[in-house]
PDB file of C-alpha atoms in Angstrom:
ATOM      1  CA  MET A1497      18.826 -30.369 -27.928  1.00 59.00           C
ATOM      2  CA  THR A1498      17.965 -26.881 -29.293  1.00 78.00           C
ATOM      3  CA  PHE A1499      15.032 -26.519 -27.076  1.00 74.00           C
ATOM      4  CA  VAL A1500      17.068 -27.783 -23.752  1.00 79.00           C
ATOM      5  CA  ARG A1501      18.881 -24.994 -24.636  1.00 83.00           C
ATOM      6  CA  TRP A1502      16.595 -22.726 -25.573  1.00 79.00           C
ATOM      7  CA  ILE A1503      14.939 -23.342 -21.849  1.00 81.00           C
ATOM      8  CA  LYS A1504      18.437 -23.119 -20.337  1.00 79.00           C
ATOM      9  CA  ARG A1505      18.981 -20.001 -22.204  1.00 83.00           C
ATOM     10  CA  HIS A1506      15.468 -18.676 -20.954  1.00 80.00           C
ATOM     11  CA  LEU A1507      14.739 -20.222 -17.857  1.00 86.00           C
ATOM     12  CA  VAL A1508      15.062 -17.116 -15.533  1.00 88.00           C
ATOM     13  CA  ILE A1509      12.828 -15.206 -17.998  1.00 89.00           C
ATOM     14  CA  ILE A1510      10.678 -18.720 -18.313  1.00 89.00           C
ATOM     15  CA  ALA A1511      10.201 -18.817 -13.733  1.00 91.00           C
ATOM     16  CA  GLY A1512       9.795 -14.574 -13.793  1.00 91.00           C
ATOM     17  CA  LEU A1513       6.883 -15.263 -16.122  1.00 91.00           C
ATOM     18  CA  VAL A1514       5.444 -18.444 -13.881  1.00 92.00           C
ATOM     19  CA  THR A1515       5.985 -16.777 -10.756  1.00 94.00           C
ATOM     20  CA  LEU A1516       4.560 -13.501 -12.267  1.00 91.00           C
ATOM     21  CA  GLY A1517       1.488 -15.568 -13.730  1.00 91.00           C
ATOM     22  CA  TYR A1518       1.163 -17.495 -10.410  1.00 93.00           C
ATOM     23  CA  LEU A1519       0.719 -14.136  -8.081  1.00 91.00           C
ATOM     24  CA  LEU A1520      -2.122 -12.252 -10.631  1.00 90.00           C
ATOM     25  CA  LEU A1521      -3.612 -15.592 -10.539  1.00 92.00           C
ATOM     26  CA  PRO A1522      -6.093 -14.681  -7.770  1.00 90.00           C
ATOM     27  CA  ASN A1523      -6.355 -11.386  -9.044  1.00 91.00           C
ATOM     28  CA  VAL A1524      -7.667 -12.985 -12.475  1.00 91.00           C
ATOM     29  CA  VAL A1525     -10.099 -15.178 -11.019  1.00 91.00           C
ATOM     30  CA  VAL A1526     -11.332 -12.093  -9.074  1.00 91.00           C
ATOM     31  CA  THR A1527     -11.939 -10.544 -12.244  1.00 91.00           C
ATOM     32  CA  VAL A1528     -13.655 -13.147 -13.861  1.00 91.00           C
ATOM     33  CA  PHE A1529     -16.507 -13.190 -10.890  1.00 89.00           C
ATOM     34  CA  SER A1530     -17.061 -10.078 -11.115  1.00 90.00           C
ATOM     35  CA  PHE A1531     -19.119 -10.611 -14.326  1.00 91.00           C
ATOM     36  CA  ASN A1532     -20.428 -13.704 -12.734  1.00 89.00           C
ATOM     37  CA  ASN A1533     -24.558 -13.886 -12.439  1.00 87.00           C
ATOM     38  CA  PRO A1534     -24.853 -16.309  -8.939  1.00 86.00           C
ATOM     39  CA  LYS A1535     -27.890 -17.959  -8.570  1.00 82.00           C
ATOM     40  CA  GLY A1536     -27.492 -17.797  -4.859  1.00 78.00           C
ATOM     41  CA  ARG A1537     -25.766 -15.781  -2.293  1.00 78.00           C
ATOM     42  CA  PHE A1538     -22.279 -17.820  -2.685  1.00 78.00           C
ATOM     43  CA  ASN A1539     -20.213 -16.161  -5.565  1.00 81.00           C
ATOM     44  CA  TYR A1540     -18.137 -19.362  -6.161  1.00 82.00           C
ATOM     45  CA  GLU A1541     -19.735 -21.101  -9.107  1.00 84.00           C
ATOM     46  CA  TRP A1542     -19.122 -19.627 -12.481  1.00 86.00           C
ATOM     47  CA  GLN A1543     -23.078 -19.924 -13.503  1.00 87.00           C
ATOM     48  CA  GLN A1544     -23.727 -17.394 -16.422  1.00 88.00           C
ATOM     49  CA  PHE A1545     -22.223 -14.271 -17.733  1.00 89.00           C
ATOM     50  CA  SER A1546     -23.609 -10.556 -16.602  1.00 87.00           C
ATOM     51  CA  THR A1547     -22.439  -6.899 -16.046  1.00 87.00           C
ATOM     52  CA  ASP A1548     -25.329  -6.600 -13.305  1.00 87.00           C
ATOM     53  CA  ALA A1549     -22.913  -6.088 -11.150  1.00 87.00           C
ATOM     54  CA  TRP A1550     -21.068  -3.454 -12.756  1.00 90.00           C
ATOM     55  CA  THR A1551     -23.633  -0.850 -13.274  1.00 88.00           C
ATOM     56  CA  ASP A1552     -24.714  -1.326  -9.938  1.00 85.00           C
ATOM     57  CA  PRO A1553     -21.884  -1.454  -8.010  1.00 85.00           C
ATOM     58  CA  CYS A1554     -23.528  -0.338  -4.471  1.00 85.00           C
ATOM     59  CA  GLY A1555     -26.506  -2.560  -5.246  1.00 78.00           C
ATOM     60  CA  VAL A1556     -25.592  -3.837  -1.640  1.00 79.00           C
ATOM     61  CA  ALA A1557     -26.408  -2.268   1.298  1.00 78.00           C
ATOM     62  CA  ASP A1558     -23.466  -0.464   3.561  1.00 83.00           C
ATOM     63  CA  LEU A1559     -21.201  -1.712   0.815  1.00 86.00           C
ATOM     64  CA  CYS A1560     -19.574   2.093  -0.706  1.00 88.00           C
ATOM     65  CA  GLY A1561     -20.199   2.989   2.627  1.00 90.00           C
ATOM     66  CA  SER A1562     -17.653   0.899   4.022  1.00 92.00           C
ATOM     67  CA  LEU A1563     -15.412   1.757   0.947  1.00 91.00           C
ATOM     68  CA  SER A1564     -15.266   5.571   1.373  1.00 92.00           C
ATOM     69  CA  LEU A1565     -14.535   4.941   5.039  1.00 94.00           C
ATOM     70  CA  SER A1566     -11.797   2.715   3.933  1.00 94.00           C
ATOM     71  CA  LEU A1567     -10.688   5.044   2.107  1.00 94.00           C
ATOM     72  CA  GLN A1568     -10.621   8.360   4.034  1.00 95.00           C
ATOM     73  CA  ILE A1569      -8.837   5.994   6.481  1.00 95.00           C
ATOM     74  CA  ALA A1570      -5.991   5.091   4.415  1.00 95.00           C
ATOM     75  CA  ALA A1571      -5.728   8.846   2.874  1.00 95.00           C
ATOM     76  CA  TRP A1572      -5.312  10.364   5.982  1.00 96.00           C
ATOM     77  CA  ALA A1573      -3.625   7.430   7.359  1.00 96.00           C
ATOM     78  CA  THR A1574      -0.864   7.610   4.404  1.00 95.00           C
ATOM     79  CA  LEU A1575      -0.657  11.811   4.763  1.00 96.00           C
ATOM     80  CA  GLY A1576      -0.073  11.277   8.842  1.00 95.00           C
ATOM     81  CA  ALA A1577       2.335   8.407   8.252  1.00 95.00           C
ATOM     82  CA  THR A1578       4.188   9.646   5.137  1.00 95.00           C
ATOM     83  CA  VAL A1579       4.810  12.986   6.644  1.00 94.00           C
ATOM     84  CA  LEU A1580       6.242  11.853  10.345  1.00 94.00           C
ATOM     85  CA  GLY A1581       7.711   8.920   8.514  1.00 93.00           C
ATOM     86  CA  THR A1582       9.815  11.236   5.828  1.00 93.00           C
ATOM     87  CA  LEU A1583      10.998  13.307   9.202  1.00 91.00           C
ATOM     88  CA  ILE A1584      12.208  10.258  10.966  1.00 91.00           C
ATOM     89  CA  ALA A1585      13.838   8.978   7.940  1.00 91.00           C
ATOM     90  CA  PHE A1586      15.899  12.030   7.588  1.00 89.00           C
ATOM     91  CA  ALA A1587      16.654  12.879  10.912  1.00 89.00           C
ATOM     92  CA  LEU A1588      18.103   8.957  11.310  1.00 89.00           C
ATOM     93  CA  VAL A1589      20.348   9.440   8.399  1.00 87.00           C
ATOM     94  CA  ARG A1590      21.509  12.850   8.541  1.00 84.00           C
ATOM     95  CA  TYR A1591      21.370  13.823  12.588  1.00 83.00           C
ATOM     96  CA  ARG A1592      24.040  11.685  15.413  1.00 82.00           C
ATOM     97  CA  PHE A1593      22.604  11.707  18.695  1.00 81.00           C
ATOM     98  CA  ARG A1594      22.031   9.563  21.820  1.00 82.00           C
ATOM     99  CA  ALA A1595      19.673   5.981  21.315  1.00 80.00           C
ATOM    100  CA  ARG A1596      20.099   6.691  17.526  1.00 80.00           C
ATOM    101  CA  GLY A1597      20.632   2.890  16.759  1.00 80.00           C
ATOM    102  CA  ALA A1598      17.820   2.337  19.716  1.00 83.00           C
ATOM    103  CA  VAL A1599      15.382   3.624  17.582  1.00 82.00           C
ATOM    104  CA  ASN A1600      16.514   2.554  14.530  1.00 81.00           C
ATOM    105  CA  SER A1601      15.929  -0.544  15.948  1.00 81.00           C
ATOM    106  CA  LEU A1602      12.568   0.039  17.298  1.00 83.00           C
ATOM    107  CA  ILE A1603      11.278   1.156  13.513  1.00 84.00           C
ATOM    108  CA  PHE A1604      11.300  -2.152  12.435  1.00 82.00           C
ATOM    109  CA  MET A1605       9.285  -3.468  15.524  1.00 83.00           C
ATOM    110  CA  PRO A1606       6.032  -3.256  14.068  1.00 82.00           C
ATOM    111  CA  MET A1607       6.996  -5.068  10.930  1.00 84.00           C
ATOM    112  CA  ALA A1608       8.541  -7.780  12.653  1.00 83.00           C
ATOM    113  CA  MET A1609       6.062  -8.093  15.283  1.00 85.00           C
ATOM    114  CA  PRO A1610       2.759 -10.404  14.320  1.00 87.00           C
ATOM    115  CA  GLU A1611      -0.341  -8.088  13.774  1.00 88.00           C
ATOM    116  CA  VAL A1612      -2.520  -9.662  16.176  1.00 91.00           C
ATOM    117  CA  VAL A1613      -0.140  -8.541  19.009  1.00 90.00           C
ATOM    118  CA  MET A1614       0.171  -4.913  17.834  1.00 90.00           C
ATOM    119  CA  ALA A1615      -3.705  -4.993  17.598  1.00 92.00           C
ATOM    120  CA  ALA A1616      -4.451  -6.231  20.960  1.00 92.00           C
ATOM    121  CA  SER A1617      -1.414  -3.954  22.445  1.00 91.00           C
ATOM    122  CA  LEU A1618      -3.019  -0.302  20.813  1.00 92.00           C
ATOM    123  CA  LEU A1619      -6.874  -1.932  22.124  1.00 92.00           C
ATOM    124  CA  THR A1620      -5.982  -1.919  25.246  1.00 93.00           C
ATOM    125  CA  LEU A1621      -3.603   1.831  25.387  1.00 91.00           C
ATOM    126  CA  PHE A1622      -7.066   3.234  23.804  1.00 93.00           C
ATOM    127  CA  LEU A1623      -9.353   1.063  26.899  1.00 92.00           C
ATOM    128  CA  ASN A1624      -6.987   2.189  29.072  1.00 93.00           C
ATOM    129  CA  MET A1625      -7.317   5.932  27.671  1.00 92.00           C
ATOM    130  CA  GLY A1626     -11.165   5.931  27.678  1.00 90.00           C
ATOM    131  CA  ALA A1627     -10.751   6.280  24.235  1.00 90.00           C
ATOM    132  CA  GLN A1628     -14.293   5.347  22.005  1.00 92.00           C
ATOM    133  CA  LEU A1629     -13.521   2.986  19.651  1.00 92.00           C
ATOM    134  CA  GLY A1630     -13.978   4.221  16.292  1.00 91.00           C
ATOM    135  CA  PHE A1631     -12.404   6.485  13.250  1.00 93.00           C
ATOM    136  CA  TRP A1632     -10.207   8.024  15.312  1.00 94.00           C
ATOM    137  CA  THR A1633      -8.780   4.877  16.857  1.00 94.00           C
ATOM    138  CA  ILE A1634      -8.258   3.218  13.660  1.00 95.00           C
ATOM    139  CA  LEU A1635      -6.245   6.232  12.167  1.00 95.00           C
ATOM    140  CA  ILE A1636      -3.574   6.775  14.989  1.00 94.00           C
ATOM    141  CA  ALA A1637      -3.658   2.548  14.562  1.00 94.00           C
ATOM    142  CA  HIS A1638      -3.484   2.731  10.804  1.00 94.00           C
ATOM    143  CA  ILE A1639      -0.661   5.754  11.013  1.00 94.00           C
ATOM    144  CA  MET A1640       1.658   3.473  14.144  1.00 90.00           C
ATOM    145  CA  PHE A1641       1.131   0.322  12.068  1.00 89.00           C
ATOM    146  CA  CYS A1642       2.656   1.840   8.384  1.00 92.00           C
ATOM    147  CA  LEU A1643       5.023   4.491   9.926  1.00 92.00           C
ATOM    148  CA  SER A1644       8.132   1.584  10.052  1.00 91.00           C
ATOM    149  CA  PHE A1645       7.504   1.030   6.315  1.00 92.00           C
ATOM    150  CA  VAL A1646       7.576   4.657   5.099  1.00 94.00           C
ATOM    151  CA  VAL A1647      10.268   5.055   7.086  1.00 93.00           C
ATOM    152  CA  THR A1648      12.414   1.963   5.621  1.00 91.00           C
ATOM    153  CA  ALA A1649      11.491   3.460   2.227  1.00 91.00           C
ATOM    154  CA  VAL A1650      12.586   6.888   3.066  1.00 92.00           C
ATOM    155  CA  LYS A1651      15.618   6.165   4.610  1.00 91.00           C
ATOM    156  CA  ALA A1652      17.033   3.805   1.936  1.00 88.00           C
ATOM    157  CA  ARG A1653      16.490   6.660  -0.468  1.00 89.00           C
ATOM    158  CA  VAL A1654      17.704   8.877   1.648  1.00 88.00           C
ATOM    159  CA  MET A1655      21.160   6.914   2.057  1.00 88.00           C
ATOM    160  CA  SER A1656      21.583   7.066  -1.698  1.00 85.00           C
ATOM    161  CA  MET A1657      22.056  10.534  -2.217  1.00 84.00           C
ATOM    162  CA  ASP A1658      24.872  12.208  -2.908  1.00 80.00           C
ATOM    163  CA  PRO A1659      25.411  15.035  -0.256  1.00 80.00           C
ATOM    164  CA  ARG A1660      27.411  16.934  -2.397  1.00 82.00           C
ATOM    165  CA  LEU A1661      24.324  18.217  -4.236  1.00 82.00           C
ATOM    166  CA  GLU A1662      23.302  20.097  -1.334  1.00 80.00           C
ATOM    167  CA  GLU A1663      26.452  21.727  -0.754  1.00 81.00           C
ATOM    168  CA  ALA A1664      26.554  22.562  -4.284  1.00 85.00           C
ATOM    169  CA  ALA A1665      23.044  24.424  -3.719  1.00 83.00           C
ATOM    170  CA  ARG A1666      23.923  26.084  -0.848  1.00 81.00           C
ATOM    171  CA  ASP A1667      28.066  27.202  -2.501  1.00 77.00           C
ATOM    172  CA  LEU A1668      25.256  28.628  -5.120  1.00 80.00           C
ATOM    173  CA  TYR A1669      23.440  31.210  -2.604  1.00 78.00           C
ATOM    174  CA  ALA A1670      20.771  29.226  -2.121  1.00 82.00           C
ATOM    175  CA  GLY A1671      18.990  28.900   1.387  1.00 81.00           C
ATOM    176  CA  PRO A1672      18.414  25.760   3.628  1.00 81.00           C
ATOM    177  CA  LEU A1673      14.488  26.012   2.846  1.00 84.00           C
ATOM    178  CA  GLN A1674      15.747  26.750  -1.167  1.00 86.00           C
ATOM    179  CA  THR A1675      17.820  23.787  -0.949  1.00 84.00           C
ATOM    180  CA  PHE A1676      15.754  21.061   0.659  1.00 84.00           C
ATOM    181  CA  VAL A1677      12.363  22.564  -1.483  1.00 82.00           C
ATOM    182  CA  ARG A1678      14.883  22.753  -5.100  1.00 84.00           C
ATOM    183  CA  VAL A1679      17.385  20.130  -4.555  1.00 85.00           C
ATOM    184  CA  THR A1680      16.773  17.265  -1.208  1.00 84.00           C
ATOM    185  CA  LEU A1681      12.893  17.057  -1.751  1.00 85.00           C
ATOM    186  CA  PRO A1682      13.184  16.308  -5.618  1.00 86.00           C
ATOM    187  CA  ILE A1683      15.526  13.806  -5.269  1.00 86.00           C
ATOM    188  CA  ALA A1684      13.823  11.753  -2.493  1.00 89.00           C
ATOM    189  CA  ALA A1685      10.861  12.110  -3.883  1.00 88.00           C
ATOM    190  CA  PRO A1686      10.792   8.495  -5.503  1.00 86.00           C
ATOM    191  CA  GLY A1687      11.562   6.647  -2.383  1.00 90.00           C
ATOM    192  CA  ILE A1688       8.468   9.605  -0.425  1.00 92.00           C
ATOM    193  CA  ALA A1689       5.881   8.263  -3.025  1.00 90.00           C
ATOM    194  CA  ALA A1690       6.856   4.310  -2.576  1.00 88.00           C
ATOM    195  CA  GLY A1691       6.826   4.788   1.292  1.00 92.00           C
ATOM    196  CA  ALA A1692       3.320   6.407   0.959  1.00 93.00           C
ATOM    197  CA  LEU A1693       2.426   4.430  -2.224  1.00 90.00           C
ATOM    198  CA  LEU A1694       2.547   1.155   0.294  1.00 91.00           C
ATOM    199  CA  ALA A1695       1.146   2.868   3.352  1.00 93.00           C
ATOM    200  CA  PHE A1696      -1.894   3.399   1.515  1.00 93.00           C
ATOM    201  CA  ALA A1697      -1.931  -0.521   0.675  1.00 91.00           C
ATOM    202  CA  LEU A1698      -1.666  -1.526   3.596  1.00 92.00           C
ATOM    203  CA  SER A1699      -4.226   0.881   5.430  1.00 94.00           C
ATOM    204  CA  PHE A1700      -6.598  -0.162   3.022  1.00 92.00           C
ATOM    205  CA  ASP A1701      -5.962  -3.667   3.120  1.00 89.00           C
ATOM    206  CA  ASP A1702      -5.828  -4.238   6.857  1.00 91.00           C
ATOM    207  CA  PHE A1703      -8.036  -6.435   8.822  1.00 92.00           C
ATOM    208  CA  ILE A1704      -6.303  -7.846  11.953  1.00 92.00           C
ATOM    209  CA  ILE A1705      -5.364  -4.318  13.595  1.00 93.00           C
ATOM    210  CA  THR A1706      -9.290  -2.400  12.338  1.00 94.00           C
ATOM    211  CA  ASN A1707     -11.371  -5.308  13.773  1.00 92.00           C
ATOM    212  CA  PHE A1708      -9.457  -4.967  17.045  1.00 93.00           C
ATOM    213  CA  ASN A1709     -10.214  -1.135  17.314  1.00 93.00           C
ATOM    214  CA  ALA A1710     -12.619  -0.537  15.116  1.00 91.00           C
ATOM    215  CA  GLY A1711     -15.497  -0.880  18.022  1.00 86.00           C
ATOM    216  CA  SER A1712     -19.090  -0.471  16.086  1.00 88.00           C
ATOM    217  CA  THR A1713     -17.016   1.112  12.721  1.00 90.00           C
ATOM    218  CA  VAL A1714     -17.307  -1.079   9.643  1.00 91.00           C
ATOM    219  CA  THR A1715     -14.647  -0.728   7.115  1.00 92.00           C
ATOM    220  CA  PHE A1716     -13.816  -2.367   3.835  1.00 92.00           C
ATOM    221  CA  PRO A1717     -12.125  -5.338   4.607  1.00 92.00           C
ATOM    222  CA  MET A1718     -14.693  -5.844   7.430  1.00 92.00           C
ATOM    223  CA  PHE A1719     -17.655  -5.686   5.294  1.00 90.00           C
ATOM    224  CA  VAL A1720     -16.260  -8.150   3.027  1.00 89.00           C
ATOM    225  CA  TRP A1721     -15.246 -10.824   6.218  1.00 90.00           C
ATOM    226  CA  GLY A1722     -18.550 -10.364   7.432  1.00 86.00           C
ATOM    227  CA  SER A1723     -20.640 -10.645   3.732  1.00 84.00           C
ATOM    228  CA  ALA A1724     -18.491 -14.152   3.844  1.00 79.00           C
ATOM    229  CA  GLN A1725     -20.438 -15.545   6.382  1.00 79.00           C
ATOM    230  CA  ARG A1726     -23.844 -14.548   4.549  1.00 79.00           C
ATOM    231  CA  GLY A1727     -22.831 -14.704   1.012  1.00 78.00           C
ATOM    232  CA  THR A1728     -20.632 -13.355  -0.890  1.00 81.00           C
ATOM    233  CA  PRO A1729     -22.129 -10.212  -3.190  1.00 86.00           C
ATOM    234  CA  VAL A1730     -20.812 -10.141  -7.021  1.00 89.00           C
ATOM    235  CA  GLN A1731     -19.994  -6.195  -6.221  1.00 88.00           C
ATOM    236  CA  ILE A1732     -17.023  -7.405  -3.656  1.00 90.00           C
ATOM    237  CA  ASN A1733     -15.529  -8.485  -6.951  1.00 90.00           C
ATOM    238  CA  VAL A1734     -16.249  -5.672  -8.893  1.00 91.00           C
ATOM    239  CA  ILE A1735     -14.361  -3.212  -5.999  1.00 91.00           C
ATOM    240  CA  GLY A1736     -11.682  -5.495  -5.978  1.00 89.00           C
ATOM    241  CA  THR A1737     -11.386  -5.067  -9.526  1.00 92.00           C
ATOM    242  CA  ALA A1738     -11.540  -1.580  -9.866  1.00 91.00           C
ATOM    243  CA  MET A1739      -9.213  -1.307  -7.192  1.00 89.00           C
ATOM    244  CA  PHE A1740      -6.738  -3.522  -9.156  1.00 89.00           C
ATOM    245  CA  ILE A1741      -6.993  -1.497 -12.703  1.00 90.00           C
ATOM    246  CA  VAL A1742      -6.474   1.715 -10.784  1.00 89.00           C
ATOM    247  CA  ALA A1743      -3.415   0.441  -9.492  1.00 85.00           C
ATOM    248  CA  VAL A1744      -1.787  -0.897 -12.236  1.00 86.00           C
ATOM    249  CA  LEU A1745      -2.375   2.372 -14.568  1.00 89.00           C
ATOM    250  CA  LEU A1746      -0.787   3.961 -11.437  1.00 84.00           C
ATOM    251  CA  VAL A1747       2.288   2.108 -11.909  1.00 81.00           C
ATOM    252  CA  LEU A1748       2.038   1.899 -15.561  1.00 86.00           C
ATOM    253  CA  ALA A1749       1.866   5.854 -15.179  1.00 86.00           C
ATOM    254  CA  GLY A1750       4.677   6.486 -13.361  1.00 78.00           C
ATOM    255  CA  MET A1751       6.749   4.400 -15.339  1.00 81.00           C
ATOM    256  CA  VAL A1752       5.826   6.458 -18.777  1.00 85.00           C
ATOM    257  CA  VAL A1753       6.337   9.285 -16.533  1.00 79.00           C
ATOM    258  CA  GLY A1754      10.156   7.715 -15.174  1.00 76.00           C
ATOM    259  CA  ASN A1755      10.859   7.005 -19.026  1.00 81.00           C
ATOM    260  CA  ARG A1756      10.179  10.892 -19.960  1.00 82.00           C
ATOM    261  CA  ARG A1757      12.270  12.585 -17.422  1.00 75.00           C
ATOM    262  CA  LYS A1758      15.160   9.761 -18.302  1.00 76.00           C
ATOM    263  CA  ARG A1759      14.807  10.357 -21.893  1.00 80.00           C
ATOM    264  CA  GLN A1760      14.725  14.855 -21.296  1.00 76.00           C
ATOM    265  CA  ARG A1761      17.901  14.018 -19.444  1.00 72.00           C
ATOM    266  CA  ALA A1762      19.779  12.100 -21.973  1.00 63.00           C
TER     267      ALA A1762
END
């Protein structure tokens, strides 16, 4: 009976840990197989422990080139989507204008629409414009795709902001620019950062929209998909593990900074 009571008391925690373990299981498999030394082309069965792939992550032709291209596209797409999304979010929350409700509804369409539909629509648009498929068409498509997610994240933060703080700054003779830089922007920064991180992850990871609008350009997800047809290099697992570690470190760093700021305010 004591054990049953303990289970009931900690049921939510147990369910959360089980769910977290289920979500992290693929990452664990990728990490383990990044140290594998497969005998054939396919890295699907454990053979022998080896660190050769970690010492030479660019040992596969075009792997690091496609990775570099994906990072560049993700960085520029994040910058463009974050700037435009932040401006749109402030406009939707702070200003009243005609068709405001329609714009609010249209913002959610890219998130609700299947990616293959959006990819085909963008491809049709680029072909009708006579644009050459490649880096720029991928970048434009990623900005359009990530924009809705940034607007949603920033909008939620702006709606929770207390307008009296900005009014107090103006009462203390702060100009519009000074109020925005020193009051509005720091308060909205967590929402902007969340939208930017989400946009970067979506852009770097995207395959469907990229595949339709890439032409002969090969990004890292497209390289992984192509390699899976012929054999999966261990270096792909190495890159995936490294990206996961970097993401975890960024989250931990954000938590540490946030806790320090809370302690300083207290």
